[in-house]
Amino acid sequence: MAFLASPDHSTDWILLNNLSLTTISGPSQWSNKPGSALAPQPTLISVGIPFSIALAGGTDHLPHSIHYGNLAKLVQKTATQGKFGCTEHLAVEVAEAALRGFEKDGMQEVYVVVEKPKALLHAKSAGVRVVRRTSSREGEDARFDQILVKGLELTAIIGIHPWEREMKQKVTVNLTMDVGPWDASSGSPDGFDCGAFVNRVSEHVLKSSYQTVEALVTSIAEIALQPADTTTPSSTPVQRITVGLSKPSALMFADSPEIIITRAPSDFAAASISTPADKEEGPENVVAAIAFGSNIGDRFVNIERALRLLEAHPEVKVLETSFLYESTAMYVQDQRDFVNGAALISTSLKPLDLLALLKDVETKVGRTPTFRNGPRIVDLDLIFYNELVYSSEEVDEVSGVKKLVVPHGRVHERDFVLQPLADMIPQFVHPSMNLSVKALLRRVTNGGKKASLRKVVPFIQSKSLSAPTGPKEEEETPYWVWGERTRIMAAVNTTPDSFSDGGDHAALSDAMRFVDSFIISSSTSDWTISSPSTPITAQRSMVDVIDIGGYSTRPGAQEISLEEEINRVVPVVRAIRSSSNAITSRTLISVDTFRGSVAKAALEAGADLVNDVYALTREGNDDILNVVKEAGCPVVMMHSRGDAGQDKNYDEFGGVIEGIRAELGKKVQWALDGGVRRWNVMVDPGIGFSKTVEGNLTIVRRLGDITSPSLSSSVKPTPTRSLSSSVKSVHPLANMPVLVGSSRKSYLGKVIQREHSSAKERGAATVAAHAAAILGGAEVVRVHDVVGGWDGVKVADGLWRKSRSPRLAE
């Protein structure tokens, strides 16, 4: 009697179980496989008749009962001699034929189950159950016709034990849905796509990660009872659902534990997953997570333009940005690599209005429709909107998919989305999958073993933000891939009083002679200066960026005017950019300054980044933060405490590392809050600036701790279901690329016990210190002796770089 929804044990039953037939029937609502319409299909038919057998039992005379042999013949004749457009129609026809054929024998009610064992790929069978009565019995205790799904086998993260959180296990789902009664001529519940319904339930289970079967089975019932038309909740044909779910592998000596529940829409009215109110009404301000990507034209400029258009909207504020990552195209692989990232925004826009804004931004940046998952100038996706779970009914005309599904339906399989989100909100719990962003990332990368993203930093020229974008790859902004090798920054001091090389490069001719000395002949081709399309020549530069400084920061250095600093720096920038040597002219330029006017003048002359020893916070710096933000350029933010030779005590923090994390972290967070992109920040621990000799050695020794997400392994981060509380939950220095400048510093003289040696005599000590820093994770080293720096970096990279990946979110 398995097919009886609520067997009445006070009633006798005559049952015909699983009559196996081949019927000519269409695909039904279950499947629309090509060629399946009106084709022979294996079918199981069961019939149940509530009928008193008291008289036949007392007399042992068959005519006082229903002859089940004759019943089987009637069912077989009805089912095999007709052609039925759907399974539902077949069930209704069998029920009505049985009533007609046995009414004279006293049959007044019949239950018919029709099952198709091959209807679904992952279920034992799918079918329908109908109830029909004679006219004398109509109107009695109304019973619903039902859709049945038996033995739907899926996999899910389910359980409370640690091993159950690491690997999916099999679950078996059985569904009985009250939807009828149906029209006898068509047998189809109006507007109900059964196949799509089962797909929706299956996708939900596959993506879920509940701890208890009770929660999972309840969520299945809630998903199943959501209205097909969100504007008319009563439009759902599912009036009630019974869900059974078992875990075959849960118990050692039992087939399985199972939970069975029955629910109606009213059971979820107070706490629906998504309601029309979610779409039409929302909080004054919500936090949303936006993912973006580009693989046409200048990918970095496209992304920056899109973000600036978002920031220009009065109802949007960009709260945080991730690092940027280069990734291979995932779904359609015959296309250029993407650059991907993410941002958290605060907005008062409703979900569909926010989606419309994102599409408008895409259009303004230059995106035109292509095929699904194809190349695009820029792509903006709404991933999370607070903790909302929502699916619109509107379908995009180009892609053929729903215009808005929140959370994004494929976020769980995309490392190029999860990694940028993990930079900002690693502990935010996916509203419907019940796993944190960090946990989802670990699943898709197999605990980091399948990590394929390349962390990058672009060097956008401010003038390129106003120029029209185009599809030519060779015109793209130059960029670095973090982790592929250690980058060399060459210090070119145009000051007469620098501690390391005072006066050597004060004249423009001397500075350019020094810069030209960076070029060497080379026959290898594993190295490029800027973009991947840069032609390989017989020459290369030993440096990746030239750092030009016109203001000495050594203790006791004399102050100079803005005009004097600009006159020292800008001519060198222009001379490099106009150099007759193509390698020199394309080499990246950094301006070493803490003054906004100097930075602005240098950037306009052709510099690519700013190196600020005061981390954009020196009082009276004429707004260098806004200069960096408007230019969209990278910035090196160094830790310092005013006078470089004083204030060296960090006891209040527990040590120099903790002090740097606290003080520099506060400044970096301020810069991020001010609109500087996370991917544009490099940090410098400030070796030699307000640190003791032991403090400097500690920095080199524990360099990785400065940018660690957490210094304490005993403190476990707490997952949160609130997106707004996830903002700023990551340490500002977490996973930041680190620049180290130990070159010729006085602490090295004390370590090698030649305290009064000249700065230029500390070359070997510099190489040793930088090698140790590279082992500790330094991405950039700043040097004065370029040849010695080059040699040391190449040996250190040869020893350690290939065995160490760039730090991603942990």
CSV table of N, CA and C in Angstrom, one decimal, residues 122 152 154-155 197-208:
chain,number,residue,atom,x,y,z
A,122,HIS,N,18.0,10.6,-12.2
A,122,HIS,CA,18.6,10.3,-10.9
A,122,HIS,C,17.5,9.8,-9.9
A,152,LEU,N,14.8,9.7,-5.5
A,152,LEU,CA,15.6,10.7,-6.1
A,152,LEU,C,17.0,10.7,-5.4
A,154,LEU,N,20.6,12.1,-4.7
A,154,LEU,CA,21.4,13.3,-4.9
A,154,LEU,C,22.6,13.2,-3.9
A,155,THR,N,23.5,14.2,-4.0
A,155,THR,CA,24.6,14.3,-3.0
A,155,THR,C,24.5,15.7,-2.4
A,197,PHE,N,10.4,21.7,-11.9
A,197,PHE,CA,10.3,21.7,-10.4
A,197,PHE,C,11.3,20.7,-9.8
A,198,VAL,N,11.5,19.5,-10.3
A,198,VAL,CA,12.4,18.6,-9.8
A,198,VAL,C,13.8,19.1,-9.9
A,199,ASN,N,14.1,19.8,-11.1
A,199,ASN,CA,15.4,20.3,-11.2
A,199,ASN,C,15.7,21.4,-10.2
A,200,ARG,N,14.7,22.2,-9.8
A,200,ARG,CA,14.9,23.2,-8.8
A,200,ARG,C,15.2,22.6,-7.5
A,201,VAL,N,14.4,21.5,-7.1
A,201,VAL,CA,14.7,20.9,-5.9
A,201,VAL,C,16.1,20.2,-5.9
A,202,SER,N,16.5,19.6,-7.0
A,202,SER,CA,17.8,18.9,-7.1
A,202,SER,C,18.9,19.9,-6.9
A,203,GLU,N,18.8,21.1,-7.6
A,203,GLU,CA,19.9,22.1,-7.5
A,203,GLU,C,20.0,22.6,-6.1
A,204,HIS,N,18.9,22.7,-5.4
A,204,HIS,CA,18.9,23.2,-4.0
A,204,HIS,C,19.6,22.2,-3.1
A,205,VAL,N,19.3,21.0,-3.3
A,205,VAL,CA,20.0,19.9,-2.5
A,205,VAL,C,21.5,19.8,-2.8
A,206,LEU,N,21.8,19.9,-4.0
A,206,LEU,CA,23.2,19.7,-4.4
A,206,LEU,C,24.1,20.9,-3.9
A,207,LYS,N,23.5,22.1,-3.8
A,207,LYS,CA,24.2,23.2,-3.3
A,207,LYS,C,24.2,23.4,-1.8
A,208,SER,N,23.3,22.6,-1.1
A,208,SER,CA,23.1,22.9,0.3
A,208,SER,C,24.2,22.3,1.1
